[in-house]
Every structure is written in C-alpha cells, then in structure tokens.
XYZ file of C-alpha atoms in Angstrom:
660
model
C -17.022 -15.074 8.123
C -16.597 -11.596 6.698
C -20.895 -12.059 6.891
C -21.417 -12.564 9.861
C -19.049 -9.934 12.038
C -21.209 -7.830 9.712
C -23.943 -9.656 11.477
C -22.631 -9.237 15.035
C -22.164 -13.127 15.499
C -19.277 -13.213 16.880
C -19.130 -17.409 17.296
C -20.037 -17.646 14.162
C -17.345 -15.834 12.927
C -14.422 -16.901 15.582
C -15.778 -20.824 14.156
C -14.842 -20.003 11.078
C -10.889 -18.689 11.887
C -10.978 -22.168 13.480
C -12.171 -24.124 10.032
C -10.177 -21.649 7.665
C -7.038 -22.401 9.934
C -8.231 -25.998 9.380
C -8.322 -25.918 6.148
C -5.058 -24.125 4.859
C -3.285 -27.043 8.115
C -4.520 -29.480 5.613
C -3.163 -28.038 2.114
C -0.008 -27.183 3.724
C 0.184 -31.232 4.884
C -1.090 -32.140 1.431
C 0.207 -29.617 -1.003
C 3.454 -31.280 -2.515
C 2.105 -34.759 -2.484
C -0.767 -33.219 -4.809
C 1.412 -31.244 -6.865
C 3.942 -34.279 -7.325
C 1.032 -37.110 -8.628
C -1.210 -34.132 -10.021
C 1.067 -31.774 -11.452
C 1.157 -27.660 -9.515
C -1.739 -26.327 -11.447
C -4.156 -28.236 -9.339
C -2.250 -27.844 -5.637
C -2.659 -24.114 -6.769
C -6.246 -24.381 -6.597
C -6.518 -25.938 -3.858
C -5.390 -22.928 -1.384
C -9.513 -21.579 -3.170
C -10.663 -23.117 -0.660
C -9.549 -21.730 2.292
C -10.700 -18.481 0.658
C -13.843 -19.278 0.325
C -15.051 -20.810 3.364
C -13.880 -17.527 4.571
C -16.143 -15.462 2.396
C -19.681 -18.073 2.736
C -22.183 -16.841 4.433
C -22.913 -19.970 7.574
C -23.779 -23.006 6.030
C -26.884 -25.005 7.028
C -25.988 -28.700 8.088
C -29.351 -31.069 8.760
C -27.452 -32.396 12.216
C -25.311 -30.294 13.020
C -22.498 -31.181 15.589
C -23.404 -28.630 18.265
C -27.017 -30.173 18.294
C -25.787 -33.114 19.395
C -24.280 -32.231 21.978
C -26.881 -30.032 22.899
C -29.184 -33.222 22.555
C -27.331 -35.598 24.301
C -26.227 -32.870 27.236
C -29.974 -31.985 27.898
C -32.225 -35.983 26.947
C -33.315 -37.571 30.097
C -33.857 -41.298 29.266
C -37.398 -40.757 29.634
C -37.122 -39.182 26.413
C -36.162 -41.870 24.020
C -37.752 -41.428 20.741
C -39.833 -43.596 18.409
C -38.829 -43.711 14.841
C -42.689 -42.245 14.176
C -43.542 -38.947 16.267
C -42.590 -35.659 14.948
C -39.648 -33.689 14.761
C -39.439 -31.018 17.368
C -37.247 -27.631 17.326
C -34.895 -25.918 19.415
C -35.826 -22.438 19.638
C -32.147 -20.327 20.475
C -32.586 -17.514 22.805
C -33.352 -14.367 20.674
C -34.897 -10.701 21.528
C -38.372 -10.053 21.712
C -39.757 -9.347 18.659
C -36.839 -11.079 16.305
C -37.178 -14.311 14.576
C -35.653 -16.899 16.474
C -32.456 -19.750 14.713
C -34.393 -23.209 14.568
C -31.938 -26.396 14.737
C -33.527 -30.203 14.040
C -34.114 -32.307 17.661
C -34.722 -35.695 17.356
C -38.484 -36.423 18.096
C -40.493 -36.953 21.369
C -42.847 -39.547 22.462
C -45.192 -39.331 25.106
C -46.934 -35.576 27.129
C -43.992 -33.878 26.406
C -44.515 -35.125 21.835
C -46.279 -31.899 21.379
C -43.118 -29.718 23.040
C -40.017 -28.730 22.206
C -37.132 -31.236 23.484
C -35.838 -29.182 26.000
C -36.422 -25.582 26.542
C -34.551 -22.748 26.154
C -34.867 -19.752 28.310
C -34.717 -16.125 27.061
C -33.486 -13.160 29.127
C -31.481 -12.537 31.874
C -32.557 -15.558 33.353
C -30.762 -18.038 30.254
C -27.037 -16.447 30.468
C -26.678 -15.012 34.413
C -23.183 -14.168 33.983
C -24.483 -12.262 31.031
C -27.791 -10.291 32.941
C -25.730 -6.770 31.656
C -25.994 -6.779 28.036
C -23.791 -3.517 28.333
C -20.758 -5.372 29.340
C -20.966 -8.111 26.457
C -21.938 -5.154 24.034
C -18.404 -3.770 25.138
C -16.399 -6.546 24.867
C -17.651 -7.615 21.239
C -17.027 -3.644 20.155
C -14.592 -3.937 21.425
C -13.022 -6.974 19.758
C -14.249 -5.953 16.845
C -12.731 -2.977 17.049
C -9.537 -3.890 17.174
C -9.875 -6.961 14.313
C -11.315 -3.814 11.747
C -8.368 -1.822 12.852
C -5.373 -4.457 12.284
C -7.160 -5.505 9.186
C -7.691 -1.630 8.149
C -3.863 -1.207 8.678
C -2.554 -4.738 7.002
C -4.418 -3.475 3.691
C -3.269 0.136 4.210
C 0.495 -0.931 4.725
C 0.156 -3.080 1.788
C -1.687 -0.293 -0.471
C 0.427 1.963 0.192
C 3.588 0.178 0.026
C 1.839 -0.864 -4.059
C 1.450 2.856 -4.509
C 4.660 3.616 -3.510
C 6.641 1.233 -5.570
C 4.940 1.402 -8.897
C 5.344 5.854 -8.530
C 8.697 4.754 -8.164
C 8.479 2.390 -11.171
C 6.617 4.707 -13.230
C 9.489 7.336 -12.676
C 11.998 5.518 -12.860
C 11.391 3.111 -15.892
C 12.282 3.176 -19.401
C 11.320 1.720 -22.177
C 12.682 -1.764 -24.080
C 14.688 -1.502 -26.755
C 12.703 -2.531 -30.421
C 14.576 -5.510 -30.089
C 13.395 -6.568 -26.625
C 10.039 -5.273 -27.380
C 9.875 -7.189 -30.454
C 10.848 -10.637 -28.632
C 8.185 -9.858 -25.669
C 5.397 -9.312 -29.131
C 6.117 -12.714 -30.398
C 6.603 -14.874 -26.886
C 3.169 -13.193 -25.941
C 1.514 -14.197 -29.452
C 2.989 -17.714 -28.477
C 1.669 -18.458 -25.462
C -1.885 -17.170 -26.266
C -2.229 -13.440 -25.083
C -3.908 -11.205 -27.645
C -2.287 -8.042 -26.062
C 1.527 -7.243 -25.530
C 1.714 -5.399 -22.118
C 4.343 -2.714 -21.530
C 7.930 -3.879 -21.331
C 10.103 -1.358 -19.696
C 14.049 -1.542 -17.899
C 15.050 0.106 -14.969
C 18.256 0.179 -12.517
C 15.548 -0.243 -9.450
C 14.832 -4.288 -9.920
C 17.871 -6.232 -10.130
C 15.635 -9.169 -11.922
C 12.581 -9.059 -13.923
C 8.949 -8.638 -12.277
C 5.893 -7.729 -13.140
C 3.156 -5.382 -11.464
C 0.566 -3.500 -11.821
C -3.406 -4.699 -11.399
C -4.796 -2.736 -14.018
C -1.689 -1.931 -16.108
C 0.621 -4.499 -15.778
C 3.947 -3.415 -16.398
C 6.834 -6.609 -17.213
C 9.959 -4.417 -15.700
C 13.526 -5.942 -16.453
C 16.920 -5.299 -14.917
C 18.486 -2.516 -17.607
C 21.176 -4.573 -18.042
C 19.132 -7.152 -19.043
C 19.841 -7.484 -22.320
C 23.734 -7.511 -21.437
C 23.457 -10.388 -18.463
C 20.439 -12.306 -19.903
C 21.272 -14.249 -23.541
C 18.254 -14.528 -26.326
C 16.887 -18.095 -24.930
C 17.002 -16.507 -20.968
C 15.347 -13.805 -22.390
C 12.850 -15.610 -23.813
C 12.019 -17.582 -20.767
C 11.981 -14.854 -19.034
C 9.455 -13.057 -20.857
C 7.650 -16.214 -20.684
C 7.520 -16.377 -17.346
C 6.553 -12.711 -16.568
C 3.355 -12.789 -19.037
C 2.187 -16.006 -18.529
C 1.598 -14.473 -14.016
C -0.853 -11.462 -15.979
C -2.625 -14.245 -19.097
C -2.940 -16.465 -15.626
C -4.714 -13.089 -13.874
C -2.185 -14.198 -10.687
C -1.411 -10.899 -9.594
C -5.391 -10.243 -8.962
C -4.971 -13.836 -7.012
C -2.098 -12.105 -5.360
C -3.856 -8.774 -4.287
C -6.515 -11.270 -2.960
C -4.093 -12.670 -0.969
C -2.888 -10.094 0.662
C -6.465 -9.369 1.721
C -7.094 -12.941 2.646
C -3.998 -11.995 5.102
C -5.175 -8.786 6.244
C -8.575 -10.173 7.551
C -6.953 -12.898 8.941
C -4.213 -10.480 9.973
C -3.936 -12.582 14.090
C -3.712 -15.692 12.814
C 0.170 -16.859 12.244
C -1.651 -20.007 9.526
C -2.311 -16.631 6.974
C 1.254 -15.953 6.286
C 2.484 -19.457 6.351
C 0.027 -20.366 4.021
C 0.554 -17.005 2.185
C 4.433 -17.803 1.402
C 3.273 -21.688 0.468
C 0.500 -19.907 -2.180
C 3.400 -17.829 -3.741
C 5.330 -20.823 -4.278
C 2.372 -22.865 -5.732
C 1.533 -19.686 -8.020
C 5.164 -20.148 -9.475
C 5.416 -23.535 -10.004
C 1.821 -23.601 -11.872
C 3.047 -20.257 -13.588
C 6.220 -22.355 -14.534
C 4.425 -25.473 -15.545
C 2.400 -22.966 -17.689
C 5.326 -21.931 -19.472
C 6.723 -24.811 -20.583
C 3.415 -26.458 -22.033
C 3.378 -23.970 -23.919
C 6.775 -24.765 -25.381
C 7.963 -20.869 -24.619
C 11.245 -22.215 -24.100
C 12.811 -25.652 -23.136
C 13.259 -27.032 -19.941
C 16.946 -26.815 -19.870
C 16.703 -22.659 -20.958
C 13.769 -22.444 -18.641
C 15.625 -24.019 -15.352
C 18.983 -21.797 -16.285
C 17.687 -18.496 -16.683
C 15.914 -19.121 -13.067
C 19.793 -20.132 -11.947
C 20.536 -16.585 -12.940
C 17.956 -14.535 -11.956
C 18.628 -16.012 -8.535
C 22.410 -15.532 -8.591
C 22.499 -11.539 -10.657
C 19.481 -10.508 -7.752
C 21.355 -12.125 -4.559
C 23.109 -9.220 -3.427
C 20.172 -6.805 -3.387
C 16.363 -7.805 -3.075
C 13.823 -6.162 -4.592
C 10.126 -6.529 -2.323
C 6.665 -4.447 -3.133
C 3.244 -5.188 -2.905
C 1.415 -7.135 -5.814
C 4.600 -7.093 -8.237
C 5.814 -10.754 -9.061
C 9.462 -11.665 -9.155
C 10.901 -14.485 -10.911
C 13.200 -15.546 -8.652
C 10.326 -16.363 -5.314
C 11.114 -19.944 -4.056
C 13.637 -21.179 -6.365
C 14.420 -24.446 -4.138
C 11.040 -25.842 -4.460
C 10.460 -25.055 -8.350
C 13.746 -26.844 -9.334
C 12.309 -30.044 -7.301
C 9.801 -29.372 -9.290
C 10.312 -29.627 -12.466
C 12.913 -32.485 -11.993
C 8.864 -34.286 -11.388
C 7.537 -35.728 -14.885
C 4.703 -33.832 -15.890
C 1.977 -36.305 -14.999
C -0.489 -36.751 -18.181
C -3.816 -34.717 -18.796
C -6.069 -37.014 -17.974
C -4.391 -37.469 -14.399
C -5.043 -33.682 -14.691
C -7.956 -33.825 -15.228
C -8.611 -36.408 -12.375
C -6.151 -34.342 -10.154
C -8.977 -31.324 -10.219
C -11.892 -32.991 -10.242
C -11.383 -34.777 -6.555
C -10.111 -31.710 -5.673
C -12.951 -29.908 -6.199
C -14.988 -32.770 -4.872
C -12.451 -32.750 -1.442
C -12.615 -28.990 -1.975
C -16.682 -29.065 -1.484
C -16.696 -31.653 1.596
C -14.184 -29.778 3.549
C -16.457 -27.157 2.996
C -19.657 -28.667 4.059
C -18.462 -30.353 6.626
C -16.948 -27.430 8.072
C -20.345 -26.227 8.194
C -20.673 -28.416 11.150
C -18.850 -25.880 12.772
C -21.040 -23.223 12.695
C -24.543 -24.106 14.345
C -27.661 -22.515 13.834
C -25.645 -19.474 12.903
C -28.648 -17.692 10.084
C -30.113 -14.675 11.561
C -33.425 -13.262 10.679
C -33.603 -10.057 10.568
C -36.699 -9.217 7.990
C -38.705 -7.855 11.278
C -35.747 -5.632 12.541
C -34.122 -3.189 9.293
C -33.207 -0.024 9.753
C -33.689 2.318 7.642
C -29.934 3.670 7.595
C -31.045 6.903 5.584
C -32.980 8.028 8.806
C -30.047 7.095 10.703
C -27.511 9.478 8.624
C -29.485 12.159 7.749
C -28.630 14.691 10.326
C -25.541 16.479 10.176
C -22.864 16.741 12.621
C -21.984 19.780 15.178
C -18.599 19.546 14.609
C -16.818 19.301 11.720
C -12.691 19.225 11.696
C -11.559 21.723 9.352
C -9.571 20.159 6.196
C -6.041 21.848 6.267
C -5.442 22.262 2.373
C -1.717 23.622 1.129
C -1.080 25.560 -2.177
C 1.405 27.115 -4.067
C 0.890 29.853 -6.175
C 4.021 30.751 -8.357
C 4.168 33.600 -11.672
C 7.093 35.942 -12.991
C 6.678 38.409 -14.839
C 2.624 37.993 -14.957
C 3.430 34.076 -16.409
C 1.253 32.492 -13.004
C 1.132 28.601 -12.046
C -1.274 27.393 -9.763
C -0.002 23.864 -7.312
C 2.386 23.464 -10.725
C -0.194 23.776 -13.068
C 0.441 26.222 -15.662
C -2.609 29.214 -16.623
C -2.129 29.079 -19.846
C -4.949 32.065 -20.459
C -3.984 34.482 -17.860
C -1.636 37.392 -17.006
C -1.649 38.610 -13.282
C 0.094 41.758 -12.340
C 0.688 42.460 -8.512
C -0.151 46.288 -7.462
C 2.666 47.888 -5.483
C 4.681 45.990 -2.807
C 1.945 43.757 -0.404
C 5.024 42.890 1.498
C 6.602 45.801 1.865
C 7.708 47.131 5.716
C 9.278 50.157 7.141
C 12.686 51.495 6.417
C 14.782 49.349 9.420
C 16.811 52.220 11.690
C 21.030 51.615 10.938
C 21.193 50.352 14.232
C 18.646 47.905 13.233
C 20.592 46.859 10.543
C 23.561 46.360 11.947
C 22.183 44.148 14.629
C 20.867 42.136 12.110
C 24.176 41.580 10.342
C 26.348 39.966 13.658
C 23.852 38.029 14.682
C 23.635 36.394 10.932
C 27.102 36.104 10.525
C 27.502 35.355 14.200
C 24.826 32.376 12.866
C 26.773 31.640 9.767
C 30.039 31.512 11.590
C 28.658 28.587 13.620
C 27.322 27.264 10.863
C 30.370 26.906 9.607
C 32.256 25.266 12.373
C 29.671 22.429 12.131
C 29.984 21.702 8.585
C 34.240 21.481 10.228
C 32.929 19.431 12.876
C 31.306 16.758 10.609
C 33.936 17.013 7.836
C 36.092 15.807 10.575
C 34.632 12.768 10.825
C 37.155 9.694 9.790
C 37.043 7.861 7.021
C 35.952 4.046 7.478
C 37.736 1.985 5.651
C 34.958 -1.000 4.669
C 36.472 -4.169 2.702
C 34.121 -5.080 0.862
C 36.467 -5.322 -1.984
C 38.367 -8.651 -2.368
C 36.065 -10.677 -0.116
C 33.116 -9.391 -3.315
C 35.990 -10.925 -5.697
C 35.873 -14.108 -3.397
C 32.181 -14.489 -3.035
C 31.673 -13.489 -6.754
C 34.332 -16.052 -7.921
C 32.013 -18.974 -5.396
C 28.819 -17.789 -6.735
C 29.503 -18.301 -9.999
C 30.812 -21.549 -9.349
C 27.576 -22.374 -7.779
C 25.205 -21.403 -10.492
C 27.731 -22.323 -13.618
C 25.478 -25.536 -14.406
C 25.779 -27.941 -17.490
C 23.513 -30.673 -18.787
C 26.182 -33.508 -16.826
C 26.473 -31.182 -13.245
C 22.960 -29.906 -13.210
C 21.028 -31.301 -10.104
C 19.526 -34.109 -11.330
C 17.134 -35.519 -7.703
C 15.790 -33.631 -5.328
C 18.421 -34.879 -3.043
C 21.027 -32.968 -5.085
C 19.035 -29.813 -5.582
C 18.637 -29.720 -1.413
C 22.805 -30.051 -1.570
C 23.687 -28.037 -3.743
C 20.859 -25.131 -1.815
C 22.514 -25.753 1.372
C 25.930 -24.866 -0.127
C 24.628 -21.469 -2.143
C 23.516 -20.647 1.276
C 25.923 -21.272 3.574
C 27.471 -18.852 1.045
C 25.540 -16.688 1.757
C 25.797 -16.550 5.446
C 29.450 -15.677 5.195
C 28.703 -12.545 2.973
C 26.219 -11.674 5.933
C 28.174 -12.354 8.514
C 30.978 -10.422 6.949
C 28.928 -7.362 6.124
C 27.627 -7.568 9.884
C 31.559 -7.370 10.820
C 31.855 -4.280 8.886
C 28.413 -2.734 9.884
C 29.157 -2.818 13.480
C 32.800 -1.622 12.516
C 31.159 1.298 11.013
C 28.871 2.277 13.839
C 31.454 1.645 16.719
C 33.791 4.458 14.721
C 30.228 6.841 14.497
C 29.860 6.458 18.347
C 33.238 7.266 19.310
C 32.778 10.157 16.685
C 29.784 11.160 18.713
C 31.000 10.863 21.645
C 33.748 13.116 21.241
C 32.633 15.918 19.978
C 28.774 15.283 20.365
C 29.575 18.222 23.478
C 30.528 20.475 20.875
C 27.588 20.150 18.267
C 25.459 20.712 21.063
C 26.912 23.985 22.157
C 27.397 25.040 18.919
C 23.648 24.324 17.799
C 22.921 26.079 21.697
C 24.333 29.060 20.188
C 22.809 29.548 16.638
C 19.396 29.161 18.163
C 20.429 31.654 21.126
C 21.257 34.060 18.077
C 17.975 33.465 16.120
C 16.130 33.590 19.293
C 17.524 36.649 19.522
C 16.860 38.485 16.019
C 13.562 37.185 15.858
C 13.133 39.174 18.862
C 14.664 42.548 17.325
C 12.255 41.964 14.184
C 9.235 41.653 17.013
C 10.537 44.532 18.603
C 10.794 46.750 15.084
C 7.942 45.336 13.234
C 5.385 43.776 16.683
C 4.752 40.563 17.561
C 2.106 40.093 14.961
C 4.173 40.546 11.944
C 5.253 37.034 10.840
C 1.453 36.447 11.245
C 0.356 39.430 8.735
C 3.131 38.101 6.470
C 1.494 34.735 6.481
C -1.929 36.573 5.214
C -1.118 38.144 3.330
C 0.275 35.693 1.078
C -2.936 33.555 1.491
C -5.007 36.982 0.753
C -2.534 37.118 -2.584
C -3.159 33.638 -2.786
C -6.987 33.739 -3.298
C -6.822 36.732 -5.100
C -5.317 35.166 -8.224
C -7.440 31.890 -8.066
C -10.246 33.837 -7.826
C -8.296 35.674 -11.520
C -8.414 32.379 -12.936
C -11.860 31.591 -12.160
C -12.976 34.831 -13.463
C -15.217 35.096 -16.018
C -13.313 37.373 -18.093
C -13.694 38.361 -22.121
C -10.613 38.204 -24.228
C -8.692 40.877 -23.347
C -10.334 42.295 -20.233
C -8.487 43.965 -17.451
C -10.010 43.949 -14.432
C -8.416 44.956 -10.564
C -8.793 42.710 -7.642
C -7.970 43.970 -4.504
C -8.811 42.439 -1.209
C -7.901 43.274 2.518
C -4.862 41.209 4.512
C -5.048 42.706 8.167
C -7.734 43.090 10.649
C -7.171 47.077 10.309
C -7.705 47.576 6.779
C -4.621 49.296 6.715
C -2.509 46.914 4.084
C -4.452 45.875 0.930
C -3.550 43.883 -1.679
C -4.086 44.611 -5.487
C -3.705 42.518 -8.854
C -4.824 43.175 -12.022
C -5.918 40.270 -14.270
C -5.869 40.251 -17.924
C -7.143 37.011 -19.814
C -4.721 37.142 -22.579
C -0.944 36.329 -23.363
C 1.975 38.237 -22.751
C 1.090 40.112 -25.730
C -1.956 41.297 -24.273
C -0.406 42.224 -20.745
C 1.446 45.034 -23.109
C -1.070 45.779 -25.207
C -2.276 49.628 -25.243
C -6.681 48.935 -24.487
C -4.452 47.142 -21.251
C -2.814 49.223 -20.612
C -5.640 52.356 -21.054
C -8.124 50.235 -18.840
C -5.217 50.290 -15.479
C -4.941 54.431 -16.193
C -8.732 55.013 -15.848
C -9.264 52.519 -13.075
C -10.168 54.302 -10.606
C -9.405 51.698 -7.500
C -5.411 52.322 -8.365
C -3.657 56.075 -7.507
C -1.105 57.234 -9.057
C 1.778 56.240 -8.116
C 0.229 52.239 -8.207
C -0.161 52.784 -11.590
C 2.941 53.926 -12.274
C 4.551 50.831 -10.610
C 1.821 48.872 -13.041
C 3.175 50.492 -15.790
C 6.821 50.217 -14.560
C 6.562 45.943 -14.645
C 4.793 45.610 -17.829
C 7.280 47.723 -19.759
C 10.183 45.136 -17.688
C 12.161 48.109 -15.351
C 10.541 46.613 -12.949
C 9.801 41.958 -12.214
C 8.009 40.210 -10.159
C 9.391 37.106 -9.607
C 7.109 35.380 -6.310
C 7.198 32.250 -4.922
C 4.552 31.051 -1.905
C 3.599 28.232 0.005
C 0.732 28.502 2.362
C -0.737 25.846 4.246
C -4.873 27.484 4.769
C -8.073 25.288 6.686
C -11.695 25.772 4.788
C -14.048 26.526 6.985
C-alpha cells in the first residue's frame, strides 16, 4: 500500500486495504484456536502477516484473477487457442512515452495469433468518462490528501501523548529502593536480560508498567513494596522486564503506525486490541517458561494489579501496563502449555499459511507494477528555487538578571556581567491629577474583583456521598479478588462467571459516580443561573474601568506608549544577547547601545563585562566605564551606584519576536 500510494496507483491501494482487511478477519477468527493448539507466541506472531501485506510492494502472479476476468469477458469463440501457440500479452493503457504494464494472456491461433488477444485503446477513447484528466487528478489528489491528513493526525496524536507521558514520568519518577533495585537485577539475570533498565516509582501509576522506546523505564506505584508481597514483586518485575527483552515496545509502536495508515478502517482498531491481548499472553507465557515466577504467584500478581488499578486507569501511548486483558490471559494460563515440538510445528504451519496468504492476496493486485525508468524527474531541479513568501517564525525569548547576574531563556550566562545604564523604561512624571485618577480606577477594579471572589466563595458546598459506598465497594472487591488454591477459578466458565461478577460491581460503582456527578452539575447550574447576571455585570464594570485606565495612560503618554515599551524590551534583549556572544578578553568592558524608538529619542545602553561579580567591581572595570565617551556624566554616576550596591536592577522580560 505504501509503495503504491507513492506511485499514485490508487487502485492497488484500495485492493491492498481489502487484502489486509481479509487477513485481519482471518486472524481474528483463528487466533484463540491457534493459541490453544500451538501456544500464545504463535498466535502473537500471526499479526506480522497483515503488517507485511501492508508494506510489501505489488506481488506479481503468473495468472492474476483480473486477467482471467478480462479474458472471459473479451475472448470470442473464434479465438479459442491451441496448446502450441505462442503466448500473447495485453498492454494496459499508459501515457505515451511510459513503459506499459503487461499481464499474461492465453495463446491464440489463426490470423490473430501474432497480435494480442484483445486490444486496449489508449487515451480518451479507452475511458470516455475520464476524458478530462484533470478531474481524475483532482479526485485522486483529494483522496490522497484526506488519507495523508488522517494518518499524520493519528501519528502526531500518538507521538504527542507518548511524549507528554514520558515528560510527566521523568518529572515525577523517584528512584526505586536498594532492595527493589537488587530484586530487579536478580530477575533480569534470570530471564536473560543483559542490562537492567531504570526502575522507578511514582504516584502517577496505579499499576506496574514499562514505557520508553530508547530508554525503557519500569514504572511501579509508589506503594508497590507495601501492597505487593516479595513473590508478587518478583512476578510483576519479570513481566515488565520480559516485555523489554522481547522488544514489545517497538512492536507496540509498529501497531500504532499500522492503525495510523488504516485510520479509516474499523478492523484496524479491533486488530490493535486483539494484538495487545496476544502480546500480553505471549509475554505471560515467556515469563512462566523462564521460571522467574510460579503460575500461582503470577496469577495472584495479575489479580492484585487489576484490583489496585480499578479506581484509576492510567493510559499512555507506547506503554505496556500489567493489567491489560486480564480475563482472556487468565483463561489462556489455565490451558495446558503445548510441547516444544508442537510449538515449532505451529510456527512452521503459521509461516506457511502466512506466505500463502501473502501470495494469494496478490490476486487482488493485478498488473500494478509501474516502470518509470524513462520518466525519472530530477528532484533537485524541482526544489531548486527559493519560495517567494516565507512566513516569519515567531520566537519567544526570556531575559532575567539581577545585579549583573544574567539568565537567557532560563540558562545562566556564567562569564558575563551586565549593567543597564540608567532606566530605559522611565517615563515622564505623572501629574497629581493623573495619579489620583489612576488610583481611583485601580481601587474600583480591586473592589469589583473582591466582589467576584465573594460570590465564588458563596457557592454552596456539595456533599459527595462516597464514603459509605466506597467502603462497601472495597469490601466487595477484596472478596472478589481473594483467591486461594481451592477457590481460584479453574475453567473458562468459572473465569467468565468471575469476570461478570466483577464487571457488575464496577458498573454499580460507575452508576453511583454518575449520579453524584449529575447532582454536582445540577448544583453548579443552579448557582450559575442565580449569580451569572451579577458576575456578568461585575466583569463588564471591571472591563470598563480597565479601558478607562488605558485611555488615560494613552492621553498622558501617547497612543504608542505600549508599543514603545514592548520595543524597548526587545532592544534590551538584543543587546544582552550581543553581550553574551561578544568576543571579549577576560575582564574587558564594552558599552553597547541601540535606539529603542523610531525618532531616536530613547536609547538603551548596557555595560557588558566578561568575568564574575568581582570583575564587575574591579577598579579596571570602573575606570573603563568612567573613560567611555558613549556615556554622559549622569549615566556614569548611575553605573557607579549600581556597582556599589546603592542602586540595583532586578528585571524579568518575556518577549515574542519574529525573525524576518
């Protein structure tokens, strides 16, 4: 499919989707039976077949079905062939100058033996309904654009979810205790893992899971050691470490790409759920075969993880939680494991059937190989020109410094000291009348804001009746998950009955929670209906006061006052970055200046010194500034006051600029 979308062969793309869908349906039908007969690993391996069919290029078959259909539709009785006649070929419609595709056609006899079995017209005559090639191109382009947009969106959403989760994980994770780390090392050696990955605990996880493609991390709940016995800890670690050994995180990522490519196909989502179940079951099988945990302890661990994870479900892209698809995995664990020879037989049979399925699906793709050797395009020439319009890229810059210590975008500049000469943000003194007006408006805004806070505080407290029900649900759940060797379900029917019981209790909890949520929403709606007019009036008055305050400042300082202050921020940030990048000798002082207004009436000046705080106060630095012809007497005096500590600057500036 991917191959032919690139070559714009829409027909083969549709046929590939059909072929992949058929393969998915066959695997969904056969997977449980294959798992019972040959083992969970063989059932899991079946999912490689539709993936391979999706990415393989067109497969050539000697007698494609479409060729037979065309032959039976076009061959006349007089064209019946003999066994010794030469085979003919049918050429598919191709533009002039391109290589034509050929499919095999049965031989003919008689006068027509030297010509193809039937002729295929070229150009508009062949397809009168497509006499306007632009229409077909637009339709194909639209379909491809919709497909590509959906695929990119699905991939971007998955990648963003995984990236956000990993950021949260790295921020909230805590190192495991020495005892837990030692246990993980022991389990890793037993299952054959060469290097123990990072083991962390966190409050963001309610159950064990593993995540991270390049740096896998086993994430355990913060209360893991208190809630799990040592044998259960060992089983949980064995499961997550086995996922890493098997490369299941990469397989999970491939499944995300598979679903993204087939985002429009409901079978893809069903296949992903079944794939995850088979992946977990195969991992369970490998854990038990390694001997890292006994079946009884392993089953108890799965039940404990699900019990603790019920109140809160943690979902994250490209992560493998321990609790996935518990019921089907427990049922498979009660099935006797097949022998090694039977598993090998199953793998061989699955490989044969997979190859046969891939080859047979080639019937769907008929005569799709395109020869483009004579039509190659020099992509360098196509990409050679520069675009006429380039949208400027906005950049956010952060500047903070205190008494010379400089931070740019949060990073401390170690070998630079910066002193702002004078006050670039100074304005003409306010008149007493303006000060009083601004003070009055400010006090009105504060009063209106306080009234809003009072209204919000008056919102009635909603009693959420969770306590008694929560205790009762916990008691029921503990009873449901309390198994002994005698009471643990032994058959598929018993597991089904247990699962139905747990689901009923979970539904009871959900119904209670929904009732409380509806009650809370009703209270909120009633409060909003009562107080919304007052809130709207208060907000309108606050906005009016703010507008009046802005107008008075504009009258006093001009309409461009805000723009000038913003431009001064940008100029100061530019000067500081110039200081950071300047090639200065140790202890050297340089005065940097730049105008911050169009009429050149407001200049921003800084003293840039290479060195530490002691260098800032050194006699050589002060002498250099005092001799500078770029500063007047008042500016030199201001510099000395800052260096001596009698005046200080603490400034934080956030600017959004655009590179032209």
